[in-house]
Coordinates of C-alpha atoms and ligand atoms in Angstrom, one line a residue:
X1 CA 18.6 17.5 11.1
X2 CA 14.7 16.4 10.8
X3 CA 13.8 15.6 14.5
X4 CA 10.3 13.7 14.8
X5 CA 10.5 14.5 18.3
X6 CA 10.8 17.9 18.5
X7 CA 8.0 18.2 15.6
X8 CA 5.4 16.5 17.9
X9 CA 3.2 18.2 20.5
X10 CA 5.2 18.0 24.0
X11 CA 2.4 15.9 25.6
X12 CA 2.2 13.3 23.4
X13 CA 6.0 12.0 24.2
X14 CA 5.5 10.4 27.2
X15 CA 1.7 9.5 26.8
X16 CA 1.0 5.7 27.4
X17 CA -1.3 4.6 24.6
X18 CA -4.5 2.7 25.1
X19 CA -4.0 -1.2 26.1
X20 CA -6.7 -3.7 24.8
X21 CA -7.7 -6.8 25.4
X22 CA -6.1 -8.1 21.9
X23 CA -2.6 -5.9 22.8
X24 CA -2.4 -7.8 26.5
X25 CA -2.5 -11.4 25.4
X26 CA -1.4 -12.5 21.4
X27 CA -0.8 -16.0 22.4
X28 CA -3.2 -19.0 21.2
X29 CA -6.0 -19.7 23.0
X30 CA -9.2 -21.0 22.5
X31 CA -11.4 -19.7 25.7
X32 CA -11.8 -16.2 25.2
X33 CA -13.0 -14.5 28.2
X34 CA -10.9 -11.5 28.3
X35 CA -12.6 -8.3 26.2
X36 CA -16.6 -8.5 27.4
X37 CA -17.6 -10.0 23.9
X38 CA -20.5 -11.7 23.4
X39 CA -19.3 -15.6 23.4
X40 CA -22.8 -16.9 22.3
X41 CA -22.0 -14.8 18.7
X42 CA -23.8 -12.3 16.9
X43 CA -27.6 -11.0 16.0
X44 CA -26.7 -11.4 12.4
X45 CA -26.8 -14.3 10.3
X46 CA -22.5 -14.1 10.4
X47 CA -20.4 -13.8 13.3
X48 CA -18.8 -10.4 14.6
X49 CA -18.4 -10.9 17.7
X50 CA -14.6 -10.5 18.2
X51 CA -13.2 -7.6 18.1
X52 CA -11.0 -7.2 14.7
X53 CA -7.0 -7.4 15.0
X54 CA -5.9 -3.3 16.2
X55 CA -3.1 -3.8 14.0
X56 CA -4.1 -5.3 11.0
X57 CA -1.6 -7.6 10.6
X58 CA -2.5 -10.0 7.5
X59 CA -3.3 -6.9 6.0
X60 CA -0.5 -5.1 6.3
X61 CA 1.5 -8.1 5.5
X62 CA 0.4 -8.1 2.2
X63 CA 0.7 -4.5 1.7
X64 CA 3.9 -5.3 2.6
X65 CA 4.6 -6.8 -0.2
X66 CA 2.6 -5.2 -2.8
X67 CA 3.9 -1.6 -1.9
X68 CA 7.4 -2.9 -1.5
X69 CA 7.8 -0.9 2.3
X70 CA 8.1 -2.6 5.6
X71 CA 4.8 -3.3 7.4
X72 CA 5.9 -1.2 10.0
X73 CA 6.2 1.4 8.1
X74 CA 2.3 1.8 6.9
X75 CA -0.1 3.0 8.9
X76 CA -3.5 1.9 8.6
X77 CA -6.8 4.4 9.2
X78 CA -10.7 4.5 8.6
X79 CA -10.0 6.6 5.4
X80 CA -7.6 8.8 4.8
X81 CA -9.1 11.6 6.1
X82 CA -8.4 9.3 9.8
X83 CA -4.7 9.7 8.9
X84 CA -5.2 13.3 8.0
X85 CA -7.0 13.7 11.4
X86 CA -4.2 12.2 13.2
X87 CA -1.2 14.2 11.7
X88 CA -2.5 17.6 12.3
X89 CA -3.5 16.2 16.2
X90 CA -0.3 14.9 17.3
X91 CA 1.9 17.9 15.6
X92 CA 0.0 21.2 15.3
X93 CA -0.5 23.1 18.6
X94 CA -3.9 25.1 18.7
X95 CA -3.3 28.6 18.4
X96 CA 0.5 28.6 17.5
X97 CA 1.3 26.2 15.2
X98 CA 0.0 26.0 11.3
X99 CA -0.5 23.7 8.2
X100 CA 0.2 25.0 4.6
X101 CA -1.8 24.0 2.1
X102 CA -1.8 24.8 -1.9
X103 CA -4.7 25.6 -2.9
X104 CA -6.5 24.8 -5.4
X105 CA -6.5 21.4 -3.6
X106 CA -8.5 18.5 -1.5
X107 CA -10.6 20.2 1.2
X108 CA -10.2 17.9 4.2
X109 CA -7.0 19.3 5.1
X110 CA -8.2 22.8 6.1
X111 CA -11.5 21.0 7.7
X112 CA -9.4 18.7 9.9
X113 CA -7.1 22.0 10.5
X114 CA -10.5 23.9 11.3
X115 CA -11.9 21.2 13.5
X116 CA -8.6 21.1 16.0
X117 CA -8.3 24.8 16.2
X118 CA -5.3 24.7 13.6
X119 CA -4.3 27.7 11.4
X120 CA -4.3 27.2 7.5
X121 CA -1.8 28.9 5.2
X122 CA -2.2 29.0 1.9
X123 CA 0.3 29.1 -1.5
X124 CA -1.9 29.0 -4.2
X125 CA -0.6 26.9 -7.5
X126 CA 0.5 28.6 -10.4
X127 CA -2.1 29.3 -12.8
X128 CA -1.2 26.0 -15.1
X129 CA -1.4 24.4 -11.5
X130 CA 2.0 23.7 -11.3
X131 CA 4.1 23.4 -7.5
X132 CA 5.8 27.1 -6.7
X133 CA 8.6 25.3 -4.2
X134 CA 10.3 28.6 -3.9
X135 CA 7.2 30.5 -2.9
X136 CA 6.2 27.6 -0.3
X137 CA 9.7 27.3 1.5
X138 CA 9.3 31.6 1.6
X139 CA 6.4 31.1 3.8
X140 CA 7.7 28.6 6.3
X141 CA 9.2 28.8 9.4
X142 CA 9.4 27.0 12.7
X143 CA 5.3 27.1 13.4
X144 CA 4.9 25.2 9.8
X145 CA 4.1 21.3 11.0
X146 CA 2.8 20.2 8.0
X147 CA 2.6 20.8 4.5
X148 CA 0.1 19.0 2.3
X149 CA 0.9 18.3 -1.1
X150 CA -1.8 16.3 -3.3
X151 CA -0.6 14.7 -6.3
X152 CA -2.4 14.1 -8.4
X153 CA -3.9 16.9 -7.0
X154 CA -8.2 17.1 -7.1
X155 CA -10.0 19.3 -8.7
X156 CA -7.1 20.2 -10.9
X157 CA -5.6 16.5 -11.4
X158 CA -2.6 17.2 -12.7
X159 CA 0.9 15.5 -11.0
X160 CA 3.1 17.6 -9.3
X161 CA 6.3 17.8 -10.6
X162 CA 9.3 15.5 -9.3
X163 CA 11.6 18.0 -8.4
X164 CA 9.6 21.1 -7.3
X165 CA 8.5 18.4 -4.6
X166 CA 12.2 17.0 -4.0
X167 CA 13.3 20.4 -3.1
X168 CA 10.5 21.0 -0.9
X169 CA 11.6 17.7 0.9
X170 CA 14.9 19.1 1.5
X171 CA 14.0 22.3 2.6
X172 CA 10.8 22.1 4.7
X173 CA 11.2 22.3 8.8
X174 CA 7.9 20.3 8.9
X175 CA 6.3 17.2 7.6
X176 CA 5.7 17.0 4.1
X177 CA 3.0 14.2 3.6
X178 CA 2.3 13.5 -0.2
X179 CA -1.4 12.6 -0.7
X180 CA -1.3 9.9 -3.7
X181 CA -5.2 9.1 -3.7
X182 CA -5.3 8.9 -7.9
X183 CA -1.2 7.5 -8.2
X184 CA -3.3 4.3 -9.9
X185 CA -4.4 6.4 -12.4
X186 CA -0.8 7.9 -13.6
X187 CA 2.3 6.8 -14.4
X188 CA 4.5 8.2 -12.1
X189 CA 5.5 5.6 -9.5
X190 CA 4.7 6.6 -5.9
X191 CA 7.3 8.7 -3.5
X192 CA 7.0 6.0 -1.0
X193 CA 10.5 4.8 -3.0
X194 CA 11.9 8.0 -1.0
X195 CA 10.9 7.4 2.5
X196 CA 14.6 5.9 3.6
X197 CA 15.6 9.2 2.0
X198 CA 13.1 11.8 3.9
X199 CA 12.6 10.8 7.5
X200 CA 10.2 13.9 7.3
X201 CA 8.0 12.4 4.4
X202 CA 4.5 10.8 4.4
X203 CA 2.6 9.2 1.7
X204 CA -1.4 8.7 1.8
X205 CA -2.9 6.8 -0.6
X206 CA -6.4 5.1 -0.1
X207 CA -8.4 2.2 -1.2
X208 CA -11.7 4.6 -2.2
X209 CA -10.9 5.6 -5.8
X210 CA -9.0 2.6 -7.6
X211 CA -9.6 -0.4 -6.0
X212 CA -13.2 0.8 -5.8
X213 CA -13.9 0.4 -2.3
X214 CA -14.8 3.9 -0.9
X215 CA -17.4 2.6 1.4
X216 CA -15.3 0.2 3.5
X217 CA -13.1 3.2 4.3
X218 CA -9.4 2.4 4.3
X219 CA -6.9 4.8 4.1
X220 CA -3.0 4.1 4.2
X221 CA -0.1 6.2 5.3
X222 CA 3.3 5.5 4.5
X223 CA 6.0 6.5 6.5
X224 CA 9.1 6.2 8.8
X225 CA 8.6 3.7 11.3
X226 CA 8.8 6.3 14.1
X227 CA 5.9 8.1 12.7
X228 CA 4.2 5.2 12.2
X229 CA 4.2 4.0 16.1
X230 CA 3.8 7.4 16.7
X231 CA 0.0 7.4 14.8
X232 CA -0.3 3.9 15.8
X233 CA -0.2 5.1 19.7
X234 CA -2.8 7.8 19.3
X235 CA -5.6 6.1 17.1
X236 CA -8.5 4.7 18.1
X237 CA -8.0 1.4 19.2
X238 CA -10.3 -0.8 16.2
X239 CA -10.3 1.6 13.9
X240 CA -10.7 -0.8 11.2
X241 CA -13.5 -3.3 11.5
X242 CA -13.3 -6.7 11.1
X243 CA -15.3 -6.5 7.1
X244 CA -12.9 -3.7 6.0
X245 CA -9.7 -6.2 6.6
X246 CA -11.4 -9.1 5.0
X247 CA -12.0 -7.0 2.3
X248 CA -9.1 -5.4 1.8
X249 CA -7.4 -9.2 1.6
X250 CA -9.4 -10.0 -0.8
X251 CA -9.1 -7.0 -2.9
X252 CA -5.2 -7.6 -2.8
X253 CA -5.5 -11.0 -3.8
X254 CA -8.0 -10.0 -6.4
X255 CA -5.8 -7.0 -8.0
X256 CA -6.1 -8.1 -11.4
X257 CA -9.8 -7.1 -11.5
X258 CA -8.7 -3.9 -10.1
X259 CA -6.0 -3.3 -12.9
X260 CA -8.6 -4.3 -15.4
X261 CA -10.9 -1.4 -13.9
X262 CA -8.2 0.7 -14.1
X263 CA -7.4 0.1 -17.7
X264 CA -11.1 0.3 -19.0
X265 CA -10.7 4.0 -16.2
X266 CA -7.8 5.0 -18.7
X267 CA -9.2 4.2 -22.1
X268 CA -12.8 5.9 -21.4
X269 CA -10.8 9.0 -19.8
X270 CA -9.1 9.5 -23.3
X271 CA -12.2 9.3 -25.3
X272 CA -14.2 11.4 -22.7
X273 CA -11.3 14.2 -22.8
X274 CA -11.5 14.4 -26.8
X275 CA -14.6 14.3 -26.9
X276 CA -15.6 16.8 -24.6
X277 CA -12.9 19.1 -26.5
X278 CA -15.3 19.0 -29.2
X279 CA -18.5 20.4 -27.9
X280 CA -19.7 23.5 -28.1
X281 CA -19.3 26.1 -24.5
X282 CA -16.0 24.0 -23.6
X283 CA -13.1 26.2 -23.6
X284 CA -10.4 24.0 -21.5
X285 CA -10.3 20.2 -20.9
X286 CA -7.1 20.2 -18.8
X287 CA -4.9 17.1 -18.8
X288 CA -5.5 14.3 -16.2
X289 CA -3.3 12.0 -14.1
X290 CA -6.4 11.0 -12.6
X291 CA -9.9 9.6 -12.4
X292 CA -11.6 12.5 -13.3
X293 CA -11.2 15.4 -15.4
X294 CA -11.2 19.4 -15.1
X295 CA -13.4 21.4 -17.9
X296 CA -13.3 24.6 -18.1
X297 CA -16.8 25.7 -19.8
X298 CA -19.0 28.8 -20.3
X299 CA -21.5 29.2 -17.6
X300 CA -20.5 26.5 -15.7
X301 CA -23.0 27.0 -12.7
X302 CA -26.0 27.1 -15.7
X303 CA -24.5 23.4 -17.2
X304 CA -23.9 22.2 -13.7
X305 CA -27.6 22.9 -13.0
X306 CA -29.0 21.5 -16.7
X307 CA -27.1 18.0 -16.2
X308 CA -28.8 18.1 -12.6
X309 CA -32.3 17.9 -14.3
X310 CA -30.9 15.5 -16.6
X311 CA -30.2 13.5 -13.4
X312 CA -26.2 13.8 -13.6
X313 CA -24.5 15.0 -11.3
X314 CA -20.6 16.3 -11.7
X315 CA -18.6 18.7 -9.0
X316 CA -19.3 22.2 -9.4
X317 CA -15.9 23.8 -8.9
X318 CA -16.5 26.9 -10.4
X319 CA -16.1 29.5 -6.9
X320 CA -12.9 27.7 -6.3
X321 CA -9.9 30.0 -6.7
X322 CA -8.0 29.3 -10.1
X323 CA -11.0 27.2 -11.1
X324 CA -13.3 29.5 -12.1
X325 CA -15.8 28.0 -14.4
X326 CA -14.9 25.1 -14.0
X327 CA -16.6 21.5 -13.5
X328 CA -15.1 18.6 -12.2
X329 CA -16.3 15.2 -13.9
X330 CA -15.3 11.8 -12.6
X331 CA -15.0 9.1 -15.4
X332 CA -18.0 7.0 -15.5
X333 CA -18.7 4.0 -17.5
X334 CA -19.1 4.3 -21.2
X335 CA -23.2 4.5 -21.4
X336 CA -22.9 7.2 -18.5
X337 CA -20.3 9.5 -20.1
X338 CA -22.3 8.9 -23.8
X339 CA -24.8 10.0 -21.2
X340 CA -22.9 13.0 -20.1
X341 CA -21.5 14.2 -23.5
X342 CA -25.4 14.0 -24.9
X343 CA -26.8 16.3 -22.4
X344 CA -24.0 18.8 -22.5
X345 CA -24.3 18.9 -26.3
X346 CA -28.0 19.7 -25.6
X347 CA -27.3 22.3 -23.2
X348 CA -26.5 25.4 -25.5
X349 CA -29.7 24.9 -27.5
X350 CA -31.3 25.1 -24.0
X351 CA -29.4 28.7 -22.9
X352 CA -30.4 30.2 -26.3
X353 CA -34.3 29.3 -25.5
X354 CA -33.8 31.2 -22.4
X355 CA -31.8 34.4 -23.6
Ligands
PLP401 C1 -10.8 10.8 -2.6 C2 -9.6 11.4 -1.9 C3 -9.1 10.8 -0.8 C4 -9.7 9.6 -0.2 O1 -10.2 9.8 1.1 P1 -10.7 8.5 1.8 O2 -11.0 9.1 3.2 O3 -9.6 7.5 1.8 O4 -11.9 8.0 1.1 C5 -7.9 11.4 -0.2 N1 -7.3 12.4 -0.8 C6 -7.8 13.0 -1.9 C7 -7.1 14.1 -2.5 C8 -9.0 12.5 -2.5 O5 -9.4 13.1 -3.6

């Protein structure tokens, strides 16, 4: 039996979380003299001067009902990589316990690991970046805290497939938290229809990639309620600011425009992979679930340093294990990728002048 309990660090069980101002009274009022704000207002033009709800309720509310799971059951952070943070602090024990990660995959995982003194195992994907369940319940044991699984995973953007991470569910003594950052993009449905199913599952998905807002920072984690007081107790107080909520609202209420986006995404993400397949020094355009696409070319480091000049800018990816030569390239709008398919069509004339 999954025990959230005996998963967590021993001194977090007892620990009495923070108490703000906001947690102490939630009554009306209309004198507030309690949190050392500022009551004369702000130095801006606007008003900040209260301190933003710690726990977002209006926003979780309506993500509520958007994602179809309890608002008590999402957790809300400054970015994903806050949730990230969070999960390998209040489970993974310095020096004893471990994450597993499967690499090729997102890199903030082993830098959070890194940064709280947290050893990283790795099970690399097969090489058609498929999920090896078998291989990943052979390496765990009792240490194993956490296992991240991204799907659609970056660089390689393919999904993961249903049942290799079903069986992983079922077998894994740790958490398994299922990073869902591109879901928009594919047409899989998320795994947070599962979580009444897996008391040991997580889902993170994010508002940076499609609903386009990467600089207000919002990450989500969906989980069992449990899990979710549990991250709730150890977060930093106002971790999301006033402007990232009312943001956020209004990107809900605005979703259409988002779908839209994520439409015009889809259609330019087909004409960029065919395209692509058709020049010259490409040898792979892998298949995408995502926003962006994996390209295996020749001399990738050489075209990665031509589109530079040419003032464009895609991921080099090509010293990444099971990536080699590769480039990752994020779907742009349709003069930037006519952009990007010009200057890699010019790019072989330019190795032959230098040969
Ligand atoms: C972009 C991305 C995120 C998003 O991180 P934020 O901190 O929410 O911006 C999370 N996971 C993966 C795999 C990503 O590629």
């Amino acid at each position: 039996m999954f025990s959230l309990q005996k998963l967590l660090r021993p001194h977090l069980l007892g620990l009495s979380p923070y108490s703000s101002a906001r947690d102490e009274f939630s009554g009306t009022a209309s004198v507030f003299l309690d949190a050392n704000e500022n009551s004369f207002g702000s130095a801006t033009a606007e008003d900040f001067n209260r301190y933003p709800d710690p726990h977002q309720r209006r926003v979780k509310r309506m993500l509520a009902r958007l994602k179809e799971v309890p608002a008590d059951q999402i957790f809300l952070g400054n970015g994903s990589d806050e949730p990230i943070d969070l999960l390998i602090r209040a489970f993974c024990r310095p020096g004893e316990d471990h994450i597993i990660i499967l690499p090729p995959t997102y890199g903030m995982y082993s830098v959070s690991a890194n940064i709280n003194a947290v050893e990283v195992k790795e099970v690399l994907l097969r090489s058609d970046f498929s999920l090896d369940a078998e291989a990943v319940l052979q390496q765990a044991n009792a240490n194993s805290k956490i296992l991240f699984i991204c799907s659609p995973n970056n660089p390689t953007a393919n999904l993961m497939e249903k049942g290799a991470v079903e069986q992983i569910l079922k077998g894994f003594p740790g958490l398994v938290v299922v990073d869902e950052a591109y879901i928009d993009f594919c047409k899989e449905e998320s795994w947070t229809c599962k979580l009444d199913e897996y008391p040991n599952l997580v889902v993170l998905q994010t508002f940076s990639k499609a609903w386009g807002l990467a600089a207000l920072r919002l990450g989500m984690a969906f989980g069992s309620k449990e899990l979710v007081d549990l991250l709730d107790k150890i977060k930093p107080p106002y971790n999301i600011n006033q402007l990232t909520q009312e943001y956020a609202l209004r990107a809900i209420t605005n979703r259409d425009k988002m779908k839209r986006q994520v439409s015009l995404t889809l259609y330019e993400r087909e004409q960029l992979a065919k395209k692509l397949t058709e020049l010259p020094l490409v040898e792979k355009v892998y298949p995408t679930d995502a926003n962006f696409i994996l390209v295996k070319v020749q001399e990738a480091r050489a075209m990665y340093n031509f589109l530079l000049e040419k003032g464009i800018v895609v991921r080099d990816r090509s010293r990444v294990k099971l990536c080699e030569e590769c480039l990752r390239i994020t779907i742009g709008t349709p003069d930037e990728n006519e952009q990007l398919l010009e200057a890699m069509a010019a790019f072989p004339e330019k190795l032959k002048q230098e040969a």
